[in-house]
XYZ file of C-alpha atoms in Angstrom:
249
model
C 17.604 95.442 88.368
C 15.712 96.112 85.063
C 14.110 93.200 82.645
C 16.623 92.218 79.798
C 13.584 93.294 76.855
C 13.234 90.085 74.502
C 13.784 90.799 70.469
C 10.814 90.589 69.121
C 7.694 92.323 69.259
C 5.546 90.820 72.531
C 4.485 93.253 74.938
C 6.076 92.563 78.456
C 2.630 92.817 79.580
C 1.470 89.819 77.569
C 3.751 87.690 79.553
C 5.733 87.175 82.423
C 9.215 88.177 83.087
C 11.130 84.944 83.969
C 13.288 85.040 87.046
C 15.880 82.745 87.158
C 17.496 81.943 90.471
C 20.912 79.927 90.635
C 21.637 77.726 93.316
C 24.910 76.842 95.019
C 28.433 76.468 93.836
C 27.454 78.297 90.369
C 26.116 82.066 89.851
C 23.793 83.564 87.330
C 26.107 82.519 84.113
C 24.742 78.584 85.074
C 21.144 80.272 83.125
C 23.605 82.056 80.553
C 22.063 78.995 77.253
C 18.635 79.235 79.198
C 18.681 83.054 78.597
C 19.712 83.394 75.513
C 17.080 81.464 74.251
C 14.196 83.206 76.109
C 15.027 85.887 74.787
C 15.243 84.603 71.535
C 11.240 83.835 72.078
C 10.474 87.589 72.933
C 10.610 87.341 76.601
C 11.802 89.517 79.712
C 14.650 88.485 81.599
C 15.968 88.730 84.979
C 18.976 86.646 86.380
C 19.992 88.131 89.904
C 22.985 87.468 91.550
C 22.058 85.078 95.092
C 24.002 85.951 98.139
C 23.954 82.457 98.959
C 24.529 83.387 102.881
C 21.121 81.893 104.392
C 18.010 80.673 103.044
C 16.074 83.454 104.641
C 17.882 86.141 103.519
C 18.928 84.922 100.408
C 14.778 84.473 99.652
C 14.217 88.039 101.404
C 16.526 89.192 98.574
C 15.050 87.341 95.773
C 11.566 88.418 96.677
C 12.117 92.155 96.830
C 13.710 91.924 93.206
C 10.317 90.224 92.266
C 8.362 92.589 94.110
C 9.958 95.484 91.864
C 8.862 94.094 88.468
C 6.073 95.295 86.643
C 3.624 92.614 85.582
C 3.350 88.764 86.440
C 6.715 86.651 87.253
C 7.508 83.150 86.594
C 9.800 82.083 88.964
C 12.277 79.549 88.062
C 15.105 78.009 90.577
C 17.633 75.357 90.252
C 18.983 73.421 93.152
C 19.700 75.638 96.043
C 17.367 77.794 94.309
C 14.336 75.804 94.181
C 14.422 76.141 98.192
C 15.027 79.819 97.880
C 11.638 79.884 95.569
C 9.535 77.793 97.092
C 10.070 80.955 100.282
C 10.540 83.809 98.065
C 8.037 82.786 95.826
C 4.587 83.853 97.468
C 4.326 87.360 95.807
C 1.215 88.629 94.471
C 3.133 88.707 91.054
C 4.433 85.344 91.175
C 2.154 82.947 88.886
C 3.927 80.314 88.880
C 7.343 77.866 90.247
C 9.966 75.907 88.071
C 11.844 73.721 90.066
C 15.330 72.595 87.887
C 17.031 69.650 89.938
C 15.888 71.583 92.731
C 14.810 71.475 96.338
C 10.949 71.897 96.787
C 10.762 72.171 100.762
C 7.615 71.577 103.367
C 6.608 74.492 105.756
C 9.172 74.546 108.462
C 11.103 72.304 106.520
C 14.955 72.393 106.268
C 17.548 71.664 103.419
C 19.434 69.304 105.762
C 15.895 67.500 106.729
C 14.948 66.870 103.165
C 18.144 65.812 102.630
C 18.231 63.554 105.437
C 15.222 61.277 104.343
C 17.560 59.675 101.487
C 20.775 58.442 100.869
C 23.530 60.895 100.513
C 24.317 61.499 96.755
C 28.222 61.495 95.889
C 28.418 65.146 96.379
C 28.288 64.711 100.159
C 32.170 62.974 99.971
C 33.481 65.861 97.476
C 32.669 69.018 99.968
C 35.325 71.390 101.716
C 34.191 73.412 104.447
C 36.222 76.660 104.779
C 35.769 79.483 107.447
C 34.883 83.191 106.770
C 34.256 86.340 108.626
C 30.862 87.271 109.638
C 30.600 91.339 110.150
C 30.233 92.706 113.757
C 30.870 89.318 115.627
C 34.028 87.682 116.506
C 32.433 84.306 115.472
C 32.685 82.421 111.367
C 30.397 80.912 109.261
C 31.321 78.535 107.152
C 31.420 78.491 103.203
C 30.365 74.870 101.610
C 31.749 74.050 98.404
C 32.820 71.474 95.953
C 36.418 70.175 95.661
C 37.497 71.172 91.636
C 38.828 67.991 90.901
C 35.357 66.112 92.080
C 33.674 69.387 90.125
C 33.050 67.289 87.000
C 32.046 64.211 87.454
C 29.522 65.230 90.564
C 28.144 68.912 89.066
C 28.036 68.667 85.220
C 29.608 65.109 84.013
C 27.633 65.912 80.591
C 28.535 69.675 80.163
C 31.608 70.483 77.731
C 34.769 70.275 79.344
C 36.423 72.903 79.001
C 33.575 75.189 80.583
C 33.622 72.742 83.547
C 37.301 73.618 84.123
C 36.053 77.410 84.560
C 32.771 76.920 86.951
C 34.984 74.459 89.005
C 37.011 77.500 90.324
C 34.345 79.988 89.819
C 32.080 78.605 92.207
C 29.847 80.700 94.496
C 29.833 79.113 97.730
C 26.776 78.362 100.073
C 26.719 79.217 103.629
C 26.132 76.268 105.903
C 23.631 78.314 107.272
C 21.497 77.850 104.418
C 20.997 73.792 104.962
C 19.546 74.409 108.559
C 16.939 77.230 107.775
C 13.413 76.199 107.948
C 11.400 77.126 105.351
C 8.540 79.534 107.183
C 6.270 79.178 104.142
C 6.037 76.894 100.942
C 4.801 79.145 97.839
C 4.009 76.001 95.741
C 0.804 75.535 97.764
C -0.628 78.364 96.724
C 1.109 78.775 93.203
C 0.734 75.953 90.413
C 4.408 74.591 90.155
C 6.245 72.603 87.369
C 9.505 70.427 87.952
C 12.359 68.652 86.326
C 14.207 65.629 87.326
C 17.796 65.289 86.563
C 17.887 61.511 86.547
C 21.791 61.224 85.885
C 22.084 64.138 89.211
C 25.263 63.194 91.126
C 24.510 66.425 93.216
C 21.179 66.125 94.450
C 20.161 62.361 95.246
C 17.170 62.512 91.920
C 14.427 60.934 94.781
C 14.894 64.179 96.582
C 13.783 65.834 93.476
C 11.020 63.413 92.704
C 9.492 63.590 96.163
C 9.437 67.343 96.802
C 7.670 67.399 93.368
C 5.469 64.452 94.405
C 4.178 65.879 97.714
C 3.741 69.438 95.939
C 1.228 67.945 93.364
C 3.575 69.528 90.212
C 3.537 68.475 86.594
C 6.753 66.823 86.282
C 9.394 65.720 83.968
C 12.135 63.668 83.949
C 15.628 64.313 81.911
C 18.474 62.302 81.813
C 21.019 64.886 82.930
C 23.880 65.781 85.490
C 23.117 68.515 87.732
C 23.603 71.153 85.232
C 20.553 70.404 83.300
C 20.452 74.518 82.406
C 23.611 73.792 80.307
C 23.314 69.833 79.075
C 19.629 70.301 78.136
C 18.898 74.216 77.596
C 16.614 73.556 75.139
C 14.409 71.025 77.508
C 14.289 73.579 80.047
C 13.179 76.387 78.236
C 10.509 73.955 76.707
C 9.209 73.465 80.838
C 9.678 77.313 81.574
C 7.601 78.061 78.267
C 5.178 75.381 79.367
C 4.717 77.764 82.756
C 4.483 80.917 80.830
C 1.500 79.743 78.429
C -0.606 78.146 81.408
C 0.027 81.547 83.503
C -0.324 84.109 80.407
């Protein structure tokens, strides 16, 4: 996968590329406002597709996409995605994390541990569980995802309707797998790290957010958004992301 060149004239050398990694229940079209403005400001793009099957693999597969870029990365990941940075995201090219509503774990640290230190947010009570094959073993996993009708008003209560109608059957599940993998590293201790707050997050209980961000030390904002603060507030986040790129340029 190949940087999406920005416009104008700056040298994908002078910056970073920004990876953008979506987290569960939406795919890379979550970032599709975020992108179009960043590369509207001249800068690389890459927006991979997450298997959402396990954290460690899913990180494993971020990581060699980031490996493959020429040049410095600014790694960006929202929900889900923050824990799949905060493993993938150790990479001599990585300069630096963006956390969006997302899940900064501890070392040996799981999703459902983090989780499990605060009260459940109302996304717990809208889940369905549904069984799937896994190749070469007679034994399922189990995809987690978000009843449609409790889509809305849990995932993105402040994004246009008629989009929400779309992601609420488009959604990419995530493997329960995912929410019991430890974390066997955590990148933002060795990479300087910036995160948002959705403060109106029905998804992610918002002290989750603010206490991974807390313990990692990051520069922090707060914006009062649903869960889908890439499409309520794309402006905001590129502001954050461009905030990374000039302290890391």
């Amino acid at each position: 996968m190949t940087p999406h060149q920005g416009s104008s004239a700056v040298s994908s050398s002078a910056k970073p590329t920004v990876v953008l990694v979506h987290g569960a229940f939406a795919d890379a079209s979550s970032y599709a406002e975020v992108i179009r403005r960043l590369i509207a400001r001249g800068l690389d793009v890459v927006a991979p597709a997450v298997p959402n099957r396990s954290l460690i693999g899913d990180a494993a597969y971020v990581a060699s996409i980031v490996r493959q870029i020429p040049g410095p990365v600014v790694l960006v990941g929202h929900s889900y995605g923050g824990a799949v940075i905060t493993v993938a995201g150790t990479g001599d090219n990585v300069k630096a994390l963006v956390y969006l509503a997302g899940y900064a774990l501890e070392k040996g640290e799981s999703l459902g541990e983090l989780q499990g230190r605060f009260p459940d947010s109302d996304l717990a009570a809208a889940l369905v569980y549904t069984p799937f094959p896994l190749e070469g073993s007679t034994e399922t996993g189990t995809d987690v995802s978000v009843q449609p009708d409790k889509f809305p008003a849990v995932f993105a209560a402040d994004v246009d309707s008629r989009l929400v109608e779309v992601l609420a059957v488009s959604q990419r599940p995530l493997a329960a797998q995912a929410f019991a993998d430890a974390a066997p590293v955590a990148a933002w201790k060795s990479k300087p790290s910036w995160g948002l707050v959705a403060s109106s997050d029905h998804t992610i209980n918002p002290d989750v957010e603010r206490y991974g961000y807390r313990r990692a030390g990051m520069t922090t904002v707060e914006v009062d958004s649903s869960h889908l603060v890439m499409l309520s507030h794309p402006e905001r986040v590129v502001e954050l992301i461009e905030e990374a790129v000039r302290a890391t340029s």
